[in-house]
Amino acid sequence: MFGINILGTGSYSPSLNVTNDDMSKIVETSDEWISTRTGIKSRFLSDGESAWQMGAKASERAIEAAGINPEEIGLVIGSTVTGDFYTPSLACLVQNAVGAVNAAAFDLNAACSGFAYSVDTAKRFLQTDDTLKYVLIVSSEVLSRFVDYTDRSTCVLFGDGAGAVVVERSEKLYTSFLGSDGNGAKFLYAKRFFPQHPFRTGETVDYGPDFTNETQFLFQDGKEVYKFATKALPTAAANAAEKIGLDPAEIDWFIPHQANVRIIETAAKNLGVSMDRFIVNLNRHGNTSSASIPTAFDEAVRDGRLKRGQKICLVGFGAGLTYGAVICEY
Ligand code: ACO
């Protein structure tokens, strides 16, 4: 089987640690409400650190753990929905910062599924290009950039952070499933700033009838996203497993997107897998979009839970709507 070997992992959290009690000082909420509805107790927020700087720190740690020379990295894939620049990409800035001087670099945007999409993209590049030795995947998010801190229904959910992995080709077990449902785009979005150029005749911008939120802050229909997420997570994992005739029960660790512990509990039930096989760190990080899976992954590697030879499932869902799972051997 053509697969990948995950050589090293790294993650980075910014310095501001904001608890639920801190949140209750800026919006009408409580630790009790946030904890029982989401499982989140605190989150890290950027104190001005940019996405690429956080991504570079996570990547340096992944490269160090992999024990490789960054000059041998042939491709950097960046995943972010909150990049610092329209252009250049997160990947290019990280490529320069870590000294991956021989690498191509690009970003992909699959929101909270971005890490699973990136790992699968890396695998396909490795499969079709024999000269490619190592791929660096970096997910970095400054969600505080577009979260409305006067809206209690969204601001308590999100955090900032970065995670990275270095992968190479191998013959280990590998399967994946990626999906999307653009019809649900209207349930979770943040509009881009649209400048008034000198030749425009009107003042309004037409984003289409579905996107009526007038601000550029993140809009979420929590109930619709919840419904989608509880289906998408088990569907992606089960579909990936089915491709190679694997029973989800044979997977040692699920590393899901960290949005809400109730979503993970429901998905675990639907998959018939016990919760103690799910890596969960959202209580300390909140939802860091595409950075959440590699951050949880790195923590589980470093605290010794994840062991070489175990089967893992990286499974994401998010805006787009997108969903995706990669099952591989660690
Ligand atoms: N503190 C106190 N009360 C609150 C808060 C808060 N932080 N937020 C909302 N409420 C109130 C609402 O105003 C509402 O009050 P009302 O009944 O007087 O109108 C009440 O709580 C219930 O609101 P609901 O939206 O019904 O609460 P629900 O139980 O659905 O939980 C939540 C909301 C946690 C957002 C849930 O819908 C959810 O988790 N959805 C999925 C969100 C998600 O995972 N998003 C990310 C996935 S993709 C990605 O990562 C980008």
Short mmCIF file of C-alpha atoms and ligand atoms in Angstrom, two decimals:
data_model
loop_
_atom_site.label_atom_id
_atom_site.label_comp_id
_atom_site.label_asym_id
_atom_site.label_seq_id
_atom_site.Cartn_x
_atom_site.Cartn_y
_atom_site.Cartn_z
CA MET A 1 0.00 0.00 0.00
CA PHE A 2 1.28 3.50 -0.76
CA GLY A 3 1.23 5.44 2.50
CA ILE A 4 3.05 8.03 4.51
CA ASN A 5 5.30 8.02 7.53
CA ILE A 6 4.73 10.88 9.95
CA LEU A 7 8.29 11.63 10.96
CA GLY A 8 7.77 14.48 13.39
CA THR A 9 5.08 16.66 14.92
CA GLY A 10 5.14 20.13 16.49
CA SER A 11 2.71 22.68 17.85
CA TYR A 12 2.68 26.16 19.26
CA SER A 13 0.18 28.13 21.35
CA PRO A 14 0.36 31.90 21.78
CA SER A 15 0.93 33.48 25.17
CA LEU A 16 -2.48 34.79 26.23
CA ASN A 17 -4.44 32.19 28.16
CA VAL A 18 -8.07 33.28 28.39
CA THR A 19 -10.35 31.36 30.75
CA ASN A 20 -14.12 31.09 30.68
CA ASP A 21 -14.19 33.41 33.69
CA ASP A 22 -12.22 35.97 31.64
CA MET A 23 -14.84 35.59 28.89
CA SER A 24 -17.62 36.21 31.38
CA LYS A 25 -16.09 39.66 32.00
CA ILE A 26 -16.60 40.73 28.37
CA VAL A 27 -19.89 39.02 27.42
CA GLU A 28 -22.86 37.67 29.35
CA THR A 29 -21.78 34.08 29.83
CA SER A 30 -20.44 31.74 32.50
CA ASP A 31 -17.93 28.97 32.96
CA GLU A 32 -20.88 26.68 33.67
CA TRP A 33 -22.62 27.46 30.33
CA ILE A 34 -19.48 27.17 28.22
CA SER A 35 -18.21 24.01 29.95
CA THR A 36 -21.48 22.10 29.80
CA ARG A 37 -22.36 23.08 26.20
CA THR A 38 -18.88 22.73 24.69
CA GLY A 39 -16.31 21.22 27.07
CA ILE A 40 -14.09 24.29 26.66
CA LYS A 41 -12.49 25.75 29.81
CA SER A 42 -9.87 28.09 28.34
CA ARG A 43 -8.22 29.05 25.05
CA PHE A 44 -4.99 30.69 23.90
CA LEU A 45 -5.25 33.95 21.97
CA SER A 46 -2.63 35.79 19.99
CA ASP A 47 -1.32 38.93 21.63
CA GLY A 48 -0.31 40.24 18.21
CA GLU A 49 1.67 37.24 16.99
CA SER A 50 0.91 36.52 13.36
CA ALA A 51 -0.26 33.23 11.91
CA TRP A 52 2.98 32.69 9.99
CA GLN A 53 5.14 33.29 13.07
CA MET A 54 3.15 30.76 15.07
CA GLY A 55 3.25 28.37 12.11
CA ALA A 56 7.03 28.75 11.85
CA LYS A 57 7.46 27.89 15.54
CA ALA A 58 5.28 24.77 15.25
CA SER A 59 7.16 23.79 12.07
CA GLU A 60 10.59 24.20 13.69
CA ARG A 61 9.47 21.82 16.41
CA ALA A 62 8.15 19.29 13.87
CA ILE A 63 11.39 19.48 11.85
CA GLU A 64 13.45 19.02 15.01
CA ALA A 65 11.33 16.03 16.06
CA ALA A 66 11.70 14.56 12.55
CA GLY A 67 15.47 14.99 12.76
CA ILE A 68 15.76 16.13 9.15
CA ASN A 69 17.59 18.88 7.32
CA PRO A 70 15.01 21.51 6.25
CA GLU A 71 16.84 21.81 2.93
CA GLU A 72 15.52 18.34 2.08
CA ILE A 73 11.89 19.45 2.35
CA GLY A 74 10.50 19.57 -1.19
CA LEU A 75 7.03 20.93 -0.46
CA VAL A 76 5.37 23.07 2.22
CA ILE A 77 1.58 22.92 2.40
CA GLY A 78 -0.02 25.62 4.51
CA SER A 79 -3.55 25.37 5.84
CA THR A 80 -5.27 28.47 7.16
CA VAL A 81 -8.46 30.49 6.93
CA THR A 82 -6.88 33.36 8.83
CA GLY A 83 -3.63 34.02 6.96
CA ASP A 84 -1.87 37.30 7.63
CA PHE A 85 -1.84 38.32 3.99
CA TYR A 86 -4.08 37.82 0.97
CA THR A 87 -0.74 37.08 -0.58
CA PRO A 88 1.92 35.73 0.03
CA SER A 89 0.76 32.43 1.46
CA LEU A 90 1.34 31.14 4.98
CA ALA A 91 3.36 28.32 3.38
CA CYS A 92 5.81 30.70 1.66
CA LEU A 93 6.44 32.65 4.85
CA VAL A 94 7.02 29.46 6.84
CA GLN A 95 9.18 28.00 4.05
CA ASN A 96 11.51 30.98 4.39
CA ALA A 97 11.46 31.04 8.19
CA VAL A 98 12.45 27.38 8.59
CA GLY A 99 15.07 27.38 5.81
CA ALA A 100 13.21 25.00 3.50
CA VAL A 101 15.07 26.61 0.61
CA ASN A 102 14.36 23.82 -1.87
CA ALA A 103 10.63 23.60 -1.30
CA ALA A 104 7.62 24.61 -3.34
CA ALA A 105 4.95 26.20 -1.16
CA PHE A 106 1.23 26.84 -1.33
CA ASP A 107 -1.79 27.15 0.94
CA LEU A 108 -5.07 25.35 0.81
CA ASN A 109 -8.30 26.45 2.42
CA ALA A 110 -10.59 23.71 3.64
CA ALA A 111 -11.36 25.43 6.95
CA CYS A 112 -11.34 23.06 9.93
CA SER A 113 -10.85 20.08 7.60
CA GLY A 114 -7.70 21.74 6.24
CA PHE A 115 -5.23 19.50 8.03
CA ALA A 116 -6.85 16.26 6.81
CA TYR A 117 -7.04 17.73 3.28
CA SER A 118 -3.36 18.74 3.51
CA VAL A 119 -2.15 15.34 4.66
CA ASP A 120 -4.03 13.70 1.80
CA THR A 121 -2.62 16.24 -0.67
CA ALA A 122 0.91 15.58 0.62
CA LYS A 123 0.40 11.84 0.19
CA ARG A 124 -0.69 12.33 -3.42
CA PHE A 125 2.32 14.56 -4.20
CA LEU A 126 4.64 11.95 -2.68
CA GLN A 127 2.93 9.23 -4.70
CA THR A 128 3.41 11.01 -8.02
CA ASP A 129 6.86 12.58 -7.59
CA ASP A 130 9.74 10.23 -6.75
CA THR A 131 12.12 13.13 -6.26
CA LEU A 132 10.09 14.54 -3.37
CA LYS A 133 11.54 13.41 -0.04
CA TYR A 134 9.83 15.31 2.75
CA VAL A 135 6.65 17.40 2.95
CA LEU A 136 6.06 19.92 5.73
CA ILE A 137 2.39 20.50 6.54
CA VAL A 138 1.64 23.53 8.68
CA SER A 139 -1.75 24.67 9.96
CA SER A 140 -1.87 28.01 11.71
CA GLU A 141 -4.87 30.06 12.72
CA VAL A 142 -5.49 33.43 14.33
CA LEU A 143 -9.25 33.05 14.58
CA SER A 144 -9.37 36.02 16.99
CA ARG A 145 -8.76 38.05 13.80
CA PHE A 146 -12.39 37.65 12.71
CA VAL A 147 -14.27 36.61 15.84
CA ASP A 148 -16.75 39.15 17.21
CA TYR A 149 -15.95 39.54 20.92
CA THR A 150 -19.37 41.07 21.55
CA ASP A 151 -21.14 37.91 20.28
CA ARG A 152 -21.27 35.38 23.13
CA SER A 153 -22.52 32.59 20.88
CA THR A 154 -19.25 32.50 18.90
CA CYS A 155 -16.47 34.25 20.84
CA VAL A 156 -16.32 31.65 23.61
CA LEU A 157 -15.69 28.83 21.13
CA PHE A 158 -12.49 29.80 19.34
CA GLY A 159 -8.76 30.00 20.06
CA ASP A 160 -5.51 30.63 18.18
CA GLY A 161 -2.59 28.28 17.57
CA ALA A 162 -0.51 26.26 15.13
CA GLY A 163 0.45 22.67 14.47
CA ALA A 164 2.78 21.00 11.96
CA VAL A 165 4.01 17.62 10.77
CA VAL A 166 6.78 16.36 8.51
CA VAL A 167 5.88 13.38 6.35
CA GLU A 168 7.68 11.07 3.92
CA ARG A 169 6.53 8.20 1.70
CA SER A 170 6.19 4.72 3.16
CA GLU A 171 4.38 1.46 2.63
CA LYS A 172 2.34 1.79 5.78
CA LEU A 173 -1.44 1.48 5.86
CA TYR A 174 -3.21 4.52 4.42
CA THR A 175 -6.73 5.45 3.39
CA SER A 176 -8.66 8.68 3.18
CA PHE A 177 -12.02 10.20 2.39
CA LEU A 178 -12.68 13.87 1.58
CA GLY A 179 -16.08 15.49 1.09
CA SER A 180 -17.86 18.81 0.88
CA ASP A 181 -21.34 20.32 0.86
CA GLY A 182 -21.26 23.87 -0.50
CA ASN A 183 -25.00 24.09 0.04
CA GLY A 184 -24.17 24.54 3.72
CA ALA A 185 -21.70 27.39 3.10
CA LYS A 186 -24.29 29.79 4.48
CA PHE A 187 -24.10 28.23 7.94
CA LEU A 188 -20.51 29.24 8.68
CA TYR A 189 -18.69 32.08 6.96
CA ALA A 190 -16.67 35.26 7.28
CA LYS A 191 -16.72 37.77 4.44
CA ARG A 192 -13.60 39.35 2.98
CA PHE A 193 -13.19 43.11 3.01
CA PHE A 194 -14.28 44.53 -0.35
CA PRO A 195 -12.68 47.92 -1.02
CA GLN A 196 -14.49 50.73 -2.80
CA HIS A 197 -12.37 51.16 -5.96
CA PRO A 198 -12.63 54.50 -7.75
CA PHE A 199 -14.67 53.16 -10.68
CA ARG A 200 -17.47 51.53 -8.70
CA THR A 201 -20.88 53.05 -9.19
CA GLY A 202 -22.63 51.56 -6.17
CA GLU A 203 -21.79 51.13 -2.50
CA THR A 204 -23.14 47.66 -1.86
CA VAL A 205 -21.36 44.37 -2.54
CA ASP A 206 -23.31 41.37 -3.73
CA TYR A 207 -22.17 38.24 -1.90
CA GLY A 208 -25.30 36.35 -2.97
CA PRO A 209 -28.64 35.91 -1.20
CA ASP A 210 -27.38 33.33 1.30
CA PHE A 211 -24.84 35.53 3.02
CA THR A 212 -26.83 38.20 4.77
CA ASN A 213 -24.60 38.78 7.79
CA GLU A 214 -23.51 42.37 7.29
CA THR A 215 -20.26 42.29 9.24
CA GLN A 216 -16.94 40.73 8.34
CA PHE A 217 -16.93 38.79 11.60
CA LEU A 218 -17.41 35.03 11.64
CA PHE A 219 -21.07 34.09 11.32
CA GLN A 220 -22.27 30.72 12.53
CA ASP A 221 -25.63 29.00 12.69
CA GLY A 222 -24.60 26.87 15.66
CA LYS A 223 -27.47 24.41 15.47
CA GLU A 224 -27.01 23.68 11.74
CA VAL A 225 -23.25 23.31 12.15
CA TYR A 226 -23.81 21.00 15.10
CA LYS A 227 -26.15 18.78 13.06
CA PHE A 228 -23.68 18.67 10.17
CA ALA A 229 -20.67 17.98 12.39
CA THR A 230 -22.22 15.06 14.25
CA LYS A 231 -22.92 13.37 10.90
CA ALA A 232 -19.78 14.44 8.99
CA LEU A 233 -17.26 13.21 11.53
CA PRO A 234 -18.42 9.57 11.67
CA THR A 235 -19.24 9.56 7.92
CA ALA A 236 -15.72 10.66 6.94
CA ALA A 237 -14.05 8.18 9.28
CA ALA A 238 -16.33 5.27 8.32
CA ASN A 239 -16.04 5.96 4.57
CA ALA A 240 -12.23 6.10 4.75
CA ALA A 241 -12.13 2.86 6.75
CA GLU A 242 -14.55 1.11 4.39
CA LYS A 243 -12.27 1.77 1.39
CA ILE A 244 -9.75 -0.73 2.75
CA GLY A 245 -12.21 -2.97 4.59
CA LEU A 246 -11.14 -1.72 7.99
CA ASP A 247 -13.51 -1.76 10.94
CA PRO A 248 -13.39 1.62 12.77
CA ALA A 249 -13.11 -0.43 15.96
CA GLU A 250 -9.62 -1.46 14.80
CA ILE A 251 -8.39 2.15 14.95
CA ASP A 252 -6.30 2.85 18.05
CA TRP A 253 -6.71 6.63 18.19
CA PHE A 254 -9.12 9.11 16.66
CA ILE A 255 -7.76 12.64 16.52
CA PRO A 256 -10.82 14.72 15.62
CA HIS A 257 -11.22 18.41 14.94
CA GLN A 258 -11.63 19.98 18.36
CA ALA A 259 -14.85 22.00 18.12
CA ASN A 260 -17.12 20.75 20.85
CA VAL A 261 -16.83 17.69 23.11
CA ARG A 262 -20.54 16.93 22.60
CA ILE A 263 -19.94 16.61 18.85
CA ILE A 264 -17.08 14.18 19.53
CA GLU A 265 -19.16 12.16 22.01
CA THR A 266 -22.04 11.83 19.53
CA ALA A 267 -19.66 10.84 16.74
CA ALA A 268 -17.98 8.25 18.97
CA LYS A 269 -21.38 6.75 19.72
CA ASN A 270 -22.33 6.67 16.02
CA LEU A 271 -19.05 4.96 15.18
CA GLY A 272 -19.45 2.48 18.02
CA VAL A 273 -16.06 3.50 19.43
CA SER A 274 -15.41 4.34 23.07
CA MET A 275 -14.57 7.96 23.96
CA ASP A 276 -11.31 6.94 25.57
CA ARG A 277 -9.91 6.34 22.07
CA PHE A 278 -10.49 9.97 21.11
CA ILE A 279 -7.74 12.51 21.73
CA VAL A 280 -9.42 15.59 23.18
CA ASN A 281 -7.65 18.80 24.18
CA LEU A 282 -10.35 21.36 23.38
CA ASN A 283 -10.83 21.99 27.10
CA ARG A 284 -7.49 23.89 27.04
CA HIS A 285 -7.44 25.18 23.45
CA GLY A 286 -11.00 25.78 22.27
CA ASN A 287 -11.55 25.46 18.54
CA THR A 288 -8.42 26.44 16.59
CA SER A 289 -9.84 25.42 13.18
CA SER A 290 -7.28 23.61 10.99
CA ALA A 291 -4.62 23.85 13.73
CA SER A 292 -6.67 21.76 16.14
CA ILE A 293 -5.88 18.27 14.80
CA PRO A 294 -2.09 18.69 14.49
CA THR A 295 -1.97 20.35 17.93
CA ALA A 296 -3.88 17.48 19.58
CA PHE A 297 -1.73 15.03 17.60
CA ASP A 298 1.52 16.63 18.77
CA GLU A 299 0.42 16.69 22.41
CA ALA A 300 -0.52 13.00 22.30
CA VAL A 301 2.84 12.11 20.70
CA ARG A 302 4.79 14.09 23.27
CA ASP A 303 2.91 12.75 26.30
CA GLY A 304 3.45 9.18 25.07
CA ARG A 305 -0.17 8.20 24.36
CA LEU A 306 0.47 7.69 20.64
CA LYS A 307 2.89 4.90 19.89
CA ARG A 308 4.59 3.87 16.66
CA GLY A 309 2.65 1.20 14.78
CA GLN A 310 -0.75 2.33 16.07
CA LYS A 311 -3.55 3.10 13.63
CA ILE A 312 -4.78 6.68 13.81
CA CYS A 313 -7.67 8.55 12.25
CA LEU A 314 -7.31 12.30 11.66
CA VAL A 315 -10.83 13.56 11.06
CA GLY A 316 -12.04 17.08 10.41
CA PHE A 317 -15.21 18.98 9.53
CA GLY A 318 -15.85 22.66 9.09
CA ALA A 319 -16.80 25.63 7.00
CA GLY A 320 -17.44 25.10 3.33
CA LEU A 321 -18.92 22.87 4.46
CA THR A 322 -16.04 20.41 4.29
CA TYR A 323 -15.18 17.14 5.94
CA GLY A 324 -12.40 14.62 5.63
CA ALA A 325 -10.57 11.76 7.27
CA VAL A 326 -7.14 10.19 6.90
CA ILE A 327 -6.48 6.81 8.46
CA CYS A 328 -2.83 5.83 8.65
CA GLU A 329 -0.29 4.07 10.78
CA TYR A 330 1.72 6.29 13.10
N1 ACO B 1 -23.23 31.97 27.23
C1 ACO B 1 -24.49 31.95 27.71
N2 ACO B 1 -25.55 31.78 26.91
C2 ACO B 1 -25.31 31.63 25.58
C3 ACO B 1 -24.02 31.66 25.05
C4 ACO B 1 -22.95 31.83 25.93
N3 ACO B 1 -21.67 31.86 25.52
N4 ACO B 1 -24.12 31.48 23.71
C5 ACO B 1 -25.41 31.35 23.42
N5 ACO B 1 -26.13 31.45 24.56
C6 ACO B 1 -27.57 31.36 24.71
C7 ACO B 1 -28.32 31.70 23.44
O1 ACO B 1 -28.45 33.10 23.34
C8 ACO B 1 -29.64 31.00 23.69
O2 ACO B 1 -30.41 31.82 24.52
P1 ACO B 1 -31.98 32.00 24.22
O3 ACO B 1 -32.57 30.63 24.33
O4 ACO B 1 -32.40 32.96 25.29
O5 ACO B 1 -32.04 32.57 22.85
C9 ACO B 1 -29.25 29.76 24.51
O6 ACO B 1 -27.93 30.03 25.01
C10 ACO B 1 -29.22 28.50 23.70
O7 ACO B 1 -28.52 28.74 22.49
P2 ACO B 1 -28.28 27.59 21.48
O8 ACO B 1 -27.60 28.16 20.26
O9 ACO B 1 -29.54 26.81 21.32
O10 ACO B 1 -27.25 26.70 22.30
P3 ACO B 1 -26.75 25.27 21.92
O11 ACO B 1 -27.05 24.33 22.99
O12 ACO B 1 -27.12 24.92 20.50
O13 ACO B 1 -25.17 25.48 21.92
C11 ACO B 1 -23.32 25.88 20.50
C12 ACO B 1 -24.57 26.47 21.11
C13 ACO B 1 -22.37 25.47 21.60
C14 ACO B 1 -22.64 26.94 19.63
C15 ACO B 1 -23.70 24.65 19.64
O14 ACO B 1 -24.74 24.99 18.77
C16 ACO B 1 -22.55 24.13 18.86
O15 ACO B 1 -21.60 23.61 19.42
N6 ACO B 1 -22.63 24.19 17.51
C17 ACO B 1 -21.56 23.75 16.68
C18 ACO B 1 -20.54 24.81 16.69
C19 ACO B 1 -19.25 24.33 16.13
O16 ACO B 1 -18.79 23.28 16.47
N7 ACO B 1 -18.68 25.14 15.29
C20 ACO B 1 -17.46 24.91 14.72
C21 ACO B 1 -17.48 23.76 13.77
S1 ACO B 1 -16.65 24.06 12.32
C22 ACO B 1 -15.44 25.00 12.72
O17 ACO B 1 -14.70 24.61 13.58
C23 ACO B 1 -15.28 26.35 12.13
#
